[in-house]
Each structure stands twice: as C-alpha cells, then as structure tokens.
XYZ file of N, CA and C in Angstrom:
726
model
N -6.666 25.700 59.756
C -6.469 24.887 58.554
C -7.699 24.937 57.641
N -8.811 24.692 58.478
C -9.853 25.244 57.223
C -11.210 26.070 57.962
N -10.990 27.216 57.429
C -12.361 27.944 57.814
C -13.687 27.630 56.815
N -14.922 27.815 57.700
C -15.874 27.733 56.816
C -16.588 29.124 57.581
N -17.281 30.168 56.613
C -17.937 31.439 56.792
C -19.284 31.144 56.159
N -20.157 31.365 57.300
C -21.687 32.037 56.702
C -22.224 30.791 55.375
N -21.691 29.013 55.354
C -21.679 28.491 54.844
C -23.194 27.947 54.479
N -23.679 28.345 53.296
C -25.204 27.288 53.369
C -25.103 26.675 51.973
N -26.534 25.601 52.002
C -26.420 24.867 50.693
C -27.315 24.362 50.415
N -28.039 24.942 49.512
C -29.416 23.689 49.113
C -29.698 22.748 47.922
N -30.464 21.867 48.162
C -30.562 20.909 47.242
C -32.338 21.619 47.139
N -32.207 21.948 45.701
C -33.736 22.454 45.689
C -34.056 23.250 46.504
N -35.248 22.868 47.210
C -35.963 24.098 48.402
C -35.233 23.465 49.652
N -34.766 22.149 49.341
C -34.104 21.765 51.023
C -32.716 22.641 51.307
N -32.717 22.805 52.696
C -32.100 24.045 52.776
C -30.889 22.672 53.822
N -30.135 22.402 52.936
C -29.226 21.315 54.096
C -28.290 21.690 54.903
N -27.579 22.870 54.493
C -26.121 24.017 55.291
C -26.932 25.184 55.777
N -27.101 25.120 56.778
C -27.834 26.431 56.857
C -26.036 27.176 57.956
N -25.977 28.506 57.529
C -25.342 29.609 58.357
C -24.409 28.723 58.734
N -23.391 27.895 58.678
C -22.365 27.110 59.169
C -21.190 27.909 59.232
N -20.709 28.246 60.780
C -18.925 28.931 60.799
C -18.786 28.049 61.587
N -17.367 27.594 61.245
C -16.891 26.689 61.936
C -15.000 26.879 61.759
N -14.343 27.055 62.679
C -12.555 26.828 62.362
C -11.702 25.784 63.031
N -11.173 25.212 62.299
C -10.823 23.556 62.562
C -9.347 23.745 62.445
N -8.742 23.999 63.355
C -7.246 24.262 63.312
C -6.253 23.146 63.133
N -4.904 23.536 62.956
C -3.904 22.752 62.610
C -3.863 21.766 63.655
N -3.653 20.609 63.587
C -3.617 19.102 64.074
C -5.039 18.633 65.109
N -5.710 19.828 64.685
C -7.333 19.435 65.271
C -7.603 18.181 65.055
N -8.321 17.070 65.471
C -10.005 16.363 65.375
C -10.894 16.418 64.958
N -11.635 17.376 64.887
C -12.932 17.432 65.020
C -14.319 15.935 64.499
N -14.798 15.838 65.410
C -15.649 14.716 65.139
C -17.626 15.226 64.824
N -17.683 15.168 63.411
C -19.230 15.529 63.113
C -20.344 14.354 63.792
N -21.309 14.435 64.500
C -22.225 13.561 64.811
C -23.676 14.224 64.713
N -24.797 13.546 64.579
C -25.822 14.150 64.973
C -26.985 13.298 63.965
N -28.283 13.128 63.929
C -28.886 12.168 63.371
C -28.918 12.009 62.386
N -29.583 10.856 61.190
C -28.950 10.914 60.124
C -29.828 12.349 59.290
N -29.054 12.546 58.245
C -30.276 13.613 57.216
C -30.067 15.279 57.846
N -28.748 14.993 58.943
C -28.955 16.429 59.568
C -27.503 17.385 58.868
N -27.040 16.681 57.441
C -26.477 17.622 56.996
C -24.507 17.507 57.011
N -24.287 16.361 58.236
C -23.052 16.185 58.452
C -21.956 15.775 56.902
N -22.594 14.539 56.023
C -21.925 14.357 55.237
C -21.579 15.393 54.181
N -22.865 16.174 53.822
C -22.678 17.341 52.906
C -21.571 18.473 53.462
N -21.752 18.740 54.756
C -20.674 19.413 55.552
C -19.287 18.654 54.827
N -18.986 17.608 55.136
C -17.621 16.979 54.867
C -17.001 17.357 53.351
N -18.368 17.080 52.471
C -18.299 16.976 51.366
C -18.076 18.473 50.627
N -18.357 19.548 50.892
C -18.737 20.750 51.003
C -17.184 21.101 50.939
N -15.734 20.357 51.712
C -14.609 21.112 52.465
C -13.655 21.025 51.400
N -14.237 20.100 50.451
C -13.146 19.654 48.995
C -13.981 19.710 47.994
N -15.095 20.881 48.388
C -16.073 20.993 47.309
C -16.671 19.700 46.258
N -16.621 18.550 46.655
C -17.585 17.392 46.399
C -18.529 17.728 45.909
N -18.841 18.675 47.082
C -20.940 19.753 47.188
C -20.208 20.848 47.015
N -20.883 21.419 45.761
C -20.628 22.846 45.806
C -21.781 23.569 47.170
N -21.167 24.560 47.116
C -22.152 25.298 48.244
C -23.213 26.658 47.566
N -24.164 26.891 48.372
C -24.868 28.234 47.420
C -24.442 29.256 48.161
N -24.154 29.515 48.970
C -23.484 30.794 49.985
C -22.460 30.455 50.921
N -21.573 31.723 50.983
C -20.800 31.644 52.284
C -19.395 31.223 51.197
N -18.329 31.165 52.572
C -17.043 31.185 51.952
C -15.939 29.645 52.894
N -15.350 28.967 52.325
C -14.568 27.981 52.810
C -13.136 28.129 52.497
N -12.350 28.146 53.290
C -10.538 28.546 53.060
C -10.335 27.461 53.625
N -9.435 26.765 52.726
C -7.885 25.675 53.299
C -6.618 26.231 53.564
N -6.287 26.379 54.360
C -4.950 26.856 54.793
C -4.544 28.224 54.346
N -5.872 29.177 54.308
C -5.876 30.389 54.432
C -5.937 30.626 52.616
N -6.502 29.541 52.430
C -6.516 29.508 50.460
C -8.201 29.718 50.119
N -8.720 30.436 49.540
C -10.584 30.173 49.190
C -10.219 29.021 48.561
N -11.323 28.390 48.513
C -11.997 26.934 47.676
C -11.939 27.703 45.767
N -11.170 27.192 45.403
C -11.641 27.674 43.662
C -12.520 26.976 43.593
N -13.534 27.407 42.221
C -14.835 26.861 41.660
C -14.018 25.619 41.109
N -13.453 25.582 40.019
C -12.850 24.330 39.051
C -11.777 24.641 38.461
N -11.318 23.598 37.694
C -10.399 23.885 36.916
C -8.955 23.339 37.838
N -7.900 23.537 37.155
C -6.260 23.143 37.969
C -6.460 23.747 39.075
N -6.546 24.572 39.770
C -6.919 25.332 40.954
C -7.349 24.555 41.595
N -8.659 23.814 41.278
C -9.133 22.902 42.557
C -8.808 21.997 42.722
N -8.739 21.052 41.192
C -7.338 20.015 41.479
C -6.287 19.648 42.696
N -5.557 20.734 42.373
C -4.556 21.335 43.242
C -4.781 21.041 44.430
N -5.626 22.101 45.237
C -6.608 22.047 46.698
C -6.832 20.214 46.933
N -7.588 19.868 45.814
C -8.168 18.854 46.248
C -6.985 17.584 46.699
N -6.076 17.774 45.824
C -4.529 17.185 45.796
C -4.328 17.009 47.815
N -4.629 18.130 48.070
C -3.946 18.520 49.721
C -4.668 17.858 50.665
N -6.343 17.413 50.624
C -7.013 16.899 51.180
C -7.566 15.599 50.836
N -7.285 14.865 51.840
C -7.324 13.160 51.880
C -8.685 12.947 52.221
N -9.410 11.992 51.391
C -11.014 11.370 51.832
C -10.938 10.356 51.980
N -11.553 9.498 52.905
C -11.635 8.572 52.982
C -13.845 8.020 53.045
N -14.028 7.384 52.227
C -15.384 6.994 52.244
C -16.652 6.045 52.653
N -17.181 6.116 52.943
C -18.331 5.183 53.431
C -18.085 3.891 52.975
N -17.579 3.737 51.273
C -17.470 2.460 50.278
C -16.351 2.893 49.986
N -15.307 2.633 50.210
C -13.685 2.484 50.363
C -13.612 3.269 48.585
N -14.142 3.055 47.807
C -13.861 3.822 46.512
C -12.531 3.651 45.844
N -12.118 1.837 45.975
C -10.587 1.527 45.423
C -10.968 1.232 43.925
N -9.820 1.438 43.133
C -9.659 1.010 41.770
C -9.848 -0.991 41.462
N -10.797 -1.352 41.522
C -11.015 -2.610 41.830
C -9.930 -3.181 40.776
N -9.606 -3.126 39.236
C -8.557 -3.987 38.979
C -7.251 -3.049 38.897
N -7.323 -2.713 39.828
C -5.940 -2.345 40.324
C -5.178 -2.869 41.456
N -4.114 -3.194 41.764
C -3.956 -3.982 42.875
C -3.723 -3.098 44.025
N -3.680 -3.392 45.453
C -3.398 -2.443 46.364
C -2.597 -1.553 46.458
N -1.414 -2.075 45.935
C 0.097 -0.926 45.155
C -0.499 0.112 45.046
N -0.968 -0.751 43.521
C -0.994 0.544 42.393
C -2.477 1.358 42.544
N -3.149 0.536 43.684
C -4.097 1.973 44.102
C -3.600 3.443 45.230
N -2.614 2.811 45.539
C -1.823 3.552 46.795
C -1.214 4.479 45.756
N -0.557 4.201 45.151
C 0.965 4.740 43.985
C -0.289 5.288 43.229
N -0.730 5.761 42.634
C -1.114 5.725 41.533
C -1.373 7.253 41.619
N -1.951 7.500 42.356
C -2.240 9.436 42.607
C -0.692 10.311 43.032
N -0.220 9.866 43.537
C 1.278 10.306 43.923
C 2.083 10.095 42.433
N 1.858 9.107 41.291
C 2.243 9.270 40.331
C 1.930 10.168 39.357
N 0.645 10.357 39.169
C -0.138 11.100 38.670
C 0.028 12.557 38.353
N -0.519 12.688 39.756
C -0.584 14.045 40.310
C 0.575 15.007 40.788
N 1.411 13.610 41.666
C 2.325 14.746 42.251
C 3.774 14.510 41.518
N 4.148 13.562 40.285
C 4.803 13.623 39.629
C 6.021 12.499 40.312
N 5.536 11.988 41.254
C 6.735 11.166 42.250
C 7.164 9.756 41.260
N 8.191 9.483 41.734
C 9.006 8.564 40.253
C 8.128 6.912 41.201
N 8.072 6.570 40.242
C 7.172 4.524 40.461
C 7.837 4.215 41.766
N 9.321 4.159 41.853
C 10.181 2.881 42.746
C 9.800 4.247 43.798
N 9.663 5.321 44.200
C 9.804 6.390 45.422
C 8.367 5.970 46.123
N 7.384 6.066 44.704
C 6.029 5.744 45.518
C 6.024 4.659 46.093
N 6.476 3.399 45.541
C 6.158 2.684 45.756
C 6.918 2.195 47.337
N 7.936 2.959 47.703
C 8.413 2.492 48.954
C 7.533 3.220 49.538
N 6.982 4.786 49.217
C 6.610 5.084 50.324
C 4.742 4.518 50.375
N 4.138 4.012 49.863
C 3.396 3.224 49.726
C 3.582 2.001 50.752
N 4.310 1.405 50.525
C 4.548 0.286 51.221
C 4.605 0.509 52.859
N 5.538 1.579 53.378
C 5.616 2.046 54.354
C 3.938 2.453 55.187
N 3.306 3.358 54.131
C 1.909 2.976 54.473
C 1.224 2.444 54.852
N 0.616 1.395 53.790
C 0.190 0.004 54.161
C 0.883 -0.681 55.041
N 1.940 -0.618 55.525
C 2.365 -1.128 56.727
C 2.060 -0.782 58.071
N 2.183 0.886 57.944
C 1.505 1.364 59.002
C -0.012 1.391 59.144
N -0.719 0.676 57.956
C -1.912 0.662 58.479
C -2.332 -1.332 58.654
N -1.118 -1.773 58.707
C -1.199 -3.225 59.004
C -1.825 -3.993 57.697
N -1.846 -3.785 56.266
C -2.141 -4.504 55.294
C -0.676 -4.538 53.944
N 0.388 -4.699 54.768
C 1.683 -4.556 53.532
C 0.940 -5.818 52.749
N 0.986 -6.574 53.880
C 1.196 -8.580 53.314
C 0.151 -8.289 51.862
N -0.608 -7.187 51.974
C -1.518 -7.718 50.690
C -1.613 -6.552 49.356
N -0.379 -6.822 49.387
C -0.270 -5.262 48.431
C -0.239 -5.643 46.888
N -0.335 -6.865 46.786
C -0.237 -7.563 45.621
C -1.580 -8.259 44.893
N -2.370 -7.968 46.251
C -3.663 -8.650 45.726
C -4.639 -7.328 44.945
N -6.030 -8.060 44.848
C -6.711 -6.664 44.250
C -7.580 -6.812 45.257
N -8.508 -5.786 45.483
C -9.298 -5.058 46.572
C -10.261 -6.536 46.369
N -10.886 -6.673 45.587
C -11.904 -8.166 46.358
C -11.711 -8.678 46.828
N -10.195 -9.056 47.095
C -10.041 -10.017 48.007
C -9.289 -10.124 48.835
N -9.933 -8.852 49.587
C -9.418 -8.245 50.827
C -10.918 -8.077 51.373
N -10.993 -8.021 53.025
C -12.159 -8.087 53.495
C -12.447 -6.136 53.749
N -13.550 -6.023 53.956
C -14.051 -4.558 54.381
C -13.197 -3.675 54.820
N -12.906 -4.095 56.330
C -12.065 -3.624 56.961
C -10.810 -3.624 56.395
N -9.923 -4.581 55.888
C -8.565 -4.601 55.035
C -8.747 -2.873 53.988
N -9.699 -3.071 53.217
C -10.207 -1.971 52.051
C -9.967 -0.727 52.598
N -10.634 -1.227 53.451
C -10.848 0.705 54.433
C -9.577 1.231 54.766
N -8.347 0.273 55.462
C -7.390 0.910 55.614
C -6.459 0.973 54.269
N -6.530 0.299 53.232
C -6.111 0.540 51.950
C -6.692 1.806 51.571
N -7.666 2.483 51.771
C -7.756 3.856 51.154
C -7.807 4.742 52.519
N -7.123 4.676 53.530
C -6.656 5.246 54.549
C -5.211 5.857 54.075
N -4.717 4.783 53.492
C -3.393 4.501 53.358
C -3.391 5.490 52.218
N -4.097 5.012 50.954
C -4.382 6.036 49.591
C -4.364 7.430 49.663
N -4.981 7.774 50.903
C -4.847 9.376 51.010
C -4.351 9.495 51.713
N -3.551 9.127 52.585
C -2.221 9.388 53.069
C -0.953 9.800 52.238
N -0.990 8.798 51.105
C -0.233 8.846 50.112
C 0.507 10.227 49.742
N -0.564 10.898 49.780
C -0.356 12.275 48.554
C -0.198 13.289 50.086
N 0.490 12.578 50.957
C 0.786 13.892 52.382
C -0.225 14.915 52.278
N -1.817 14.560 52.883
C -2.428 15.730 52.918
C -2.781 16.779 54.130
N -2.969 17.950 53.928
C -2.853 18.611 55.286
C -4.214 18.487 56.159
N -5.082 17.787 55.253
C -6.273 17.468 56.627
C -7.016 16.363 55.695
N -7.245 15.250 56.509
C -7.981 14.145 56.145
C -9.483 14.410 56.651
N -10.558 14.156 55.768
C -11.585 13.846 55.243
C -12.491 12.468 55.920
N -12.977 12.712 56.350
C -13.403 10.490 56.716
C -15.073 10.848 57.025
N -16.097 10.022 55.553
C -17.159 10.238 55.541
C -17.956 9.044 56.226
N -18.168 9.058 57.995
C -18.748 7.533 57.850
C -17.785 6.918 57.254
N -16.582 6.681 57.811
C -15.764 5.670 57.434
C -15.794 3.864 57.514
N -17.209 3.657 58.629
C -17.109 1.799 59.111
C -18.404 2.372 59.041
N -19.344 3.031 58.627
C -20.573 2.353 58.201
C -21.215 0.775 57.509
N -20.114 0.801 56.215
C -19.986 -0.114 55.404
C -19.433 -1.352 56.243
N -18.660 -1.289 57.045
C -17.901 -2.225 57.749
C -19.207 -3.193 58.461
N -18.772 -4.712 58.568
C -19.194 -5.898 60.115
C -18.466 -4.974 61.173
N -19.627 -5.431 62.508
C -19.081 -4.978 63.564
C -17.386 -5.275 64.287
N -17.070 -6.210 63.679
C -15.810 -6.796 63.997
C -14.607 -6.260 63.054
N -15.006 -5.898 62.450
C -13.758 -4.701 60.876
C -13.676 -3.102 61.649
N -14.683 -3.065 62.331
C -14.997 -1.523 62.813
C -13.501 -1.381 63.488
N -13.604 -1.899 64.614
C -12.011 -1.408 65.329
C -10.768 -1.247 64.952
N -10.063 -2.110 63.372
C -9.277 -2.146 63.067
C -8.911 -1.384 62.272
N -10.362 -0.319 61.621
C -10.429 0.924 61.080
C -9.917 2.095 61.824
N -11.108 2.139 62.795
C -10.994 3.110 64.242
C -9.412 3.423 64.830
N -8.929 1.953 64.706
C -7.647 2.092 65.570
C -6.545 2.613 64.882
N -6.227 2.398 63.690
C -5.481 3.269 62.433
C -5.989 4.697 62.687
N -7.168 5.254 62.705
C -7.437 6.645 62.576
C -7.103 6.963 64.198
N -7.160 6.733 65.249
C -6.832 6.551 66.379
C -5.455 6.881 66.829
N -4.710 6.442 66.102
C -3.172 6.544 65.666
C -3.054 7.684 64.931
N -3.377 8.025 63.880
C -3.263 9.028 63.071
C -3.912 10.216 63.592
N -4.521 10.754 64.288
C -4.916 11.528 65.543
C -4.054 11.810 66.456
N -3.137 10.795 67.111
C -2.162 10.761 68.091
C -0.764 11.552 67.272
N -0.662 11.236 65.871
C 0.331 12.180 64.994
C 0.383 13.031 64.787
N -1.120 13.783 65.142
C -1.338 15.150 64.575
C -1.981 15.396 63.560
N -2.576 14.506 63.167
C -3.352 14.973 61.823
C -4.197 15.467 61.776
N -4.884 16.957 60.720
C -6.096 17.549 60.665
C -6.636 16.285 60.739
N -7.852 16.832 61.230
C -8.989 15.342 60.934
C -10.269 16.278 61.162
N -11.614 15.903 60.496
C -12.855 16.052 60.126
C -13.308 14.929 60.101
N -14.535 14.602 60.836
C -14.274 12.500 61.381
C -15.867 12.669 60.831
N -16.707 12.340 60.360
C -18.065 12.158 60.181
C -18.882 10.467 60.655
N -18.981 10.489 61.633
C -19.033 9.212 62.145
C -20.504 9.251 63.096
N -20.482 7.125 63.587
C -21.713 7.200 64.797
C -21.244 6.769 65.471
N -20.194 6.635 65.780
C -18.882 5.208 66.570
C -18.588 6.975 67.715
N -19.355 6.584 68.621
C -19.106 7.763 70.015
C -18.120 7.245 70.394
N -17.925 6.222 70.611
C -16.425 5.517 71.188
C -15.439 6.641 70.581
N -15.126 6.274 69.353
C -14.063 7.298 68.780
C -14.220 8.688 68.654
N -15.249 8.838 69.041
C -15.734 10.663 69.211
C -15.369 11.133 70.681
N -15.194 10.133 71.382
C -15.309 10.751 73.250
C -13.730 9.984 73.828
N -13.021 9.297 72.630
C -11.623 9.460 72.597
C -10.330 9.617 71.840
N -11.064 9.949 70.621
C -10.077 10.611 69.819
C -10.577 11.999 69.361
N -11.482 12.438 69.560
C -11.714 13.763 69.249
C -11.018 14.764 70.401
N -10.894 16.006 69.504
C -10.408 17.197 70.499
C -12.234 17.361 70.511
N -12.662 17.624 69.577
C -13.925 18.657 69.580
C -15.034 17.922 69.167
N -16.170 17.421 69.672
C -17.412 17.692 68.957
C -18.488 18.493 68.267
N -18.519 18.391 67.568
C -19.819 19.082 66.799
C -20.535 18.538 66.389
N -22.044 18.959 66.799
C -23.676 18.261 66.856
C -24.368 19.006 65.617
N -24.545 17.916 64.691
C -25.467 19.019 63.823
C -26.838 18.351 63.898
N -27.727 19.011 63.634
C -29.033 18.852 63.374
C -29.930 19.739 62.124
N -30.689 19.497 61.781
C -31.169 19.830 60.344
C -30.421 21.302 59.812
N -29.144 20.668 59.466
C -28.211 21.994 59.071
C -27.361 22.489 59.781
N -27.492 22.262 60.581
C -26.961 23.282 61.001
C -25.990 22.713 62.919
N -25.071 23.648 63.126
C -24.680 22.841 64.425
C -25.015 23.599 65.236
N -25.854 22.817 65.989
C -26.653 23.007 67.345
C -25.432 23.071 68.360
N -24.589 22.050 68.460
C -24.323 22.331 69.607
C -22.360 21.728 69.198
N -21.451 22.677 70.138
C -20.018 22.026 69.778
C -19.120 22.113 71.434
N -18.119 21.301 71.678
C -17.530 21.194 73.174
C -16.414 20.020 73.074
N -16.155 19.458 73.905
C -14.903 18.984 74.209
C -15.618 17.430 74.573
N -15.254 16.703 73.636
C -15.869 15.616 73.968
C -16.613 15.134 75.483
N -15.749 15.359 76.421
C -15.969 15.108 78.042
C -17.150 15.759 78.049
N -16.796 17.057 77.934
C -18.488 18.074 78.299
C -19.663 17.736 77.639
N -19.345 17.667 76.468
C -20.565 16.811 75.322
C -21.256 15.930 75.376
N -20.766 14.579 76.013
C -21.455 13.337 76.398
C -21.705 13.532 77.903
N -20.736 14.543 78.710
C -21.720 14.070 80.209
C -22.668 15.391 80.137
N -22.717 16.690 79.441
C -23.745 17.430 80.120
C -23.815 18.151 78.244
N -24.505 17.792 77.833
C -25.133 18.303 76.745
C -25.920 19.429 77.336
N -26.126 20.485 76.758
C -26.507 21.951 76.851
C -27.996 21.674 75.699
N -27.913 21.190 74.466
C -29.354 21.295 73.710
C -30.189 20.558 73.991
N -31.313 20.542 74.082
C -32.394 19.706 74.040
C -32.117 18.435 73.471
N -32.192 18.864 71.806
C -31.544 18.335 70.639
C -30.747 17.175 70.682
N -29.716 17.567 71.488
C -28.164 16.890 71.818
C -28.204 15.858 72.495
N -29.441 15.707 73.891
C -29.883 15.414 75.380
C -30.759 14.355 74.310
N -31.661 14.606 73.511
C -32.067 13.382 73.029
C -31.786 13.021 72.141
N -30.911 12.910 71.339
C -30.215 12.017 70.749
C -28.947 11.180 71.044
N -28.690 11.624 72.303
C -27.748 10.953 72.986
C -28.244 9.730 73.697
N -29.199 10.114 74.276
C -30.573 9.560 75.117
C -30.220 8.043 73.844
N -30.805 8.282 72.920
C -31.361 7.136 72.140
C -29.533 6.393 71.824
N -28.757 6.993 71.355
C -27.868 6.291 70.636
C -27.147 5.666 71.834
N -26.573 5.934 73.106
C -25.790 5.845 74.054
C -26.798 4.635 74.869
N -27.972 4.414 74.310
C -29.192 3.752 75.617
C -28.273 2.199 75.107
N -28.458 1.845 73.785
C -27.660 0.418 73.009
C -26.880 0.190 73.966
C-alpha cells in the first residue's frame, strides 16, 4: 500500500530522513516509535507529502506521490490523518466537520454524508454530540471526532501523528480503543505513537527510528522482549522502567 525508496529529507544541514525503505502492506499496522527528534513524525508526514522530501521515491498503492496540484489533492483525498491537536473546524459543528470533506471533495450529496457520518461517530462512540461544536467536547471526545473525519472520505491507509499526546491520561484509552478496533478491521495503519501498550498489541510491526533513520523493525513480541540494537535496548530500558 505504500512504498517508501531510498527516502531522505533535510531541514537545512539537519539531515532528518536519512536512506528510509520501508513497505507497509495492505491491512498492515505498522507502529513508528523511537525517541523524540528521531525523525518519526516527519516520516508520517513525508507519506501525504505534508514534508516534502529531498530524495528518494514514495508510492501509494503503486501511485508516485505527485509534487502538487489536483494530482495530490487526489492522493491526499485517499489518506486519512489524524493529529497530535485534533485539527477540527472549531465553528463548525461535529456534523459538519465529519460531512464537510466528503462534500467537498468527493462530491457525496448532504443527507448521504450525513448518514454516513453519523454511522461514524457512532462507531467511534460520540453520535450523542454531533450537534455540538468541538469546545465543548473534551480531548478525547475531539480525537475520535477527527478519527471519525478521516474515516469519512474511506481512506486506504490512515495516518495517526502522536494521536493522545495532547490527551489527560484518562482520554488516552478511549482514543487507543477506537484505533484498536479499526486495526481489528483491517485498516492500513502508520501509528506514530509512545503508548507501547498499543504498539505490543495492536501492531503487526514495529519500527524503531533513531536520528533518521530505522535502526531497528520486528514483530512487536520480538521487539519488546529481545531488541537486537543497542539503541532499541536503551530506550526501552528508560520508557518501559515507568
């Protein structure tokens, strides 16, 4: 579903993508971890061209990444993000932040979105508040409102940057457990997270990056009990000690 080739990227002289191949197949997982500053979010960001890249090549569903224009649109149309800061249309109400790209974009008539909207937000347990506007809904509520948002537009691989960063510790699970579910459906997924919980049971795959680049990738099980990098061995060390 999406290849990345010989991928690098710098900001200035910082060299943040270094040599990245990576292939993330149809109804994959994959869960990014590794300390902060080591490159994971730009990776994410990089897959719907967010970050343009300076080398190397990225295909969605056997499609190159266009530079701009309707072309990427398009692409970008297919892939669902979900963000650190939920990124809702604040006076818009939950509806019409759900509906609103499916109207837009994919040309779907108001009353179609809006059932299948609803159906959404249901499945992510926030129908009851589809009428309100995003303030006044708590963190966690938000998060699965733009869970739900890019769901909307049926995309073939969801996006999730640090999704409960932003979240209280108590909003975290009710995030987790929606994407948890949506994993169990089959969905591409690209998870950029620190929540190991959901890395060592909803991931097929881990991947460890460290300054750029991924050090180290395996099957969740193998990953947390016998890390192979140095790298891997201590940063596990520190995050897993909590």
């Amino acid at each position: 579903m999406v290849v990345l080739e010989g991928v690098n990227k710098w900001f200035g002289e910082l060299h943040v993508l270094k040599d990245v191949n990576q292939t993330i197949n149809r109804g994959e997982v994959v869960v990014v971890i590794g300390p902060s500053g080591s490159g994971k979010s730009t990776l994410c960001r990089a897959i719907n061209r967010l970050e343009t890249i300076g080398k190397g090549t990225i295909k969605l569903d056997g499609q190159p990444l266009p530079l701009e224009g309707k072309e990427l649109a398009a692409l970008r149309a297919e892939v669902g993000m979900v963000f650190q800061s939920f990124n809702l249309f604040p006076h818009k109400t939950i509806l019409e932040n759900v509906t609103l790209a499916p109207i837009k974009v994919r040309g779907v008539k108001k009353a179609d979105a809006e059932k299948r909207a609803m159906e959404l937000l249901e499945r992510v347990g926030v129908a009851h508040q589809a009428h309100k506007f995003p303030a006044q809904l708590s963190g966690g509520q938000q998060q699965r409102v733009a869970i739900a948002r890019a769901l909307a537009m049926d995309p073939k691989v969801m996006l999730f940057d640090e999704p409960t960063s932003a979240l209280d510790p108590e909003m975290i699970k009710e995030v987790l457990d929606v994407m948890v579910d949506l994993a169990k459906q089959g969905m591409t997924m690209v998870v950029v997270t620190h929540e190991m919980g959901f890395a060592r049971t909803a991931a097929d795959r881990v991947l460890f990056m460290a300054d750029g680049a991924i050090v180290e990738e395996n099957s969740p099980h193998e990953f947390f009990t016998a890390p192979r990098s140095e790298r891997a061995k201590d940063f596990l060390g520190k995050v897993l000690a909590h």
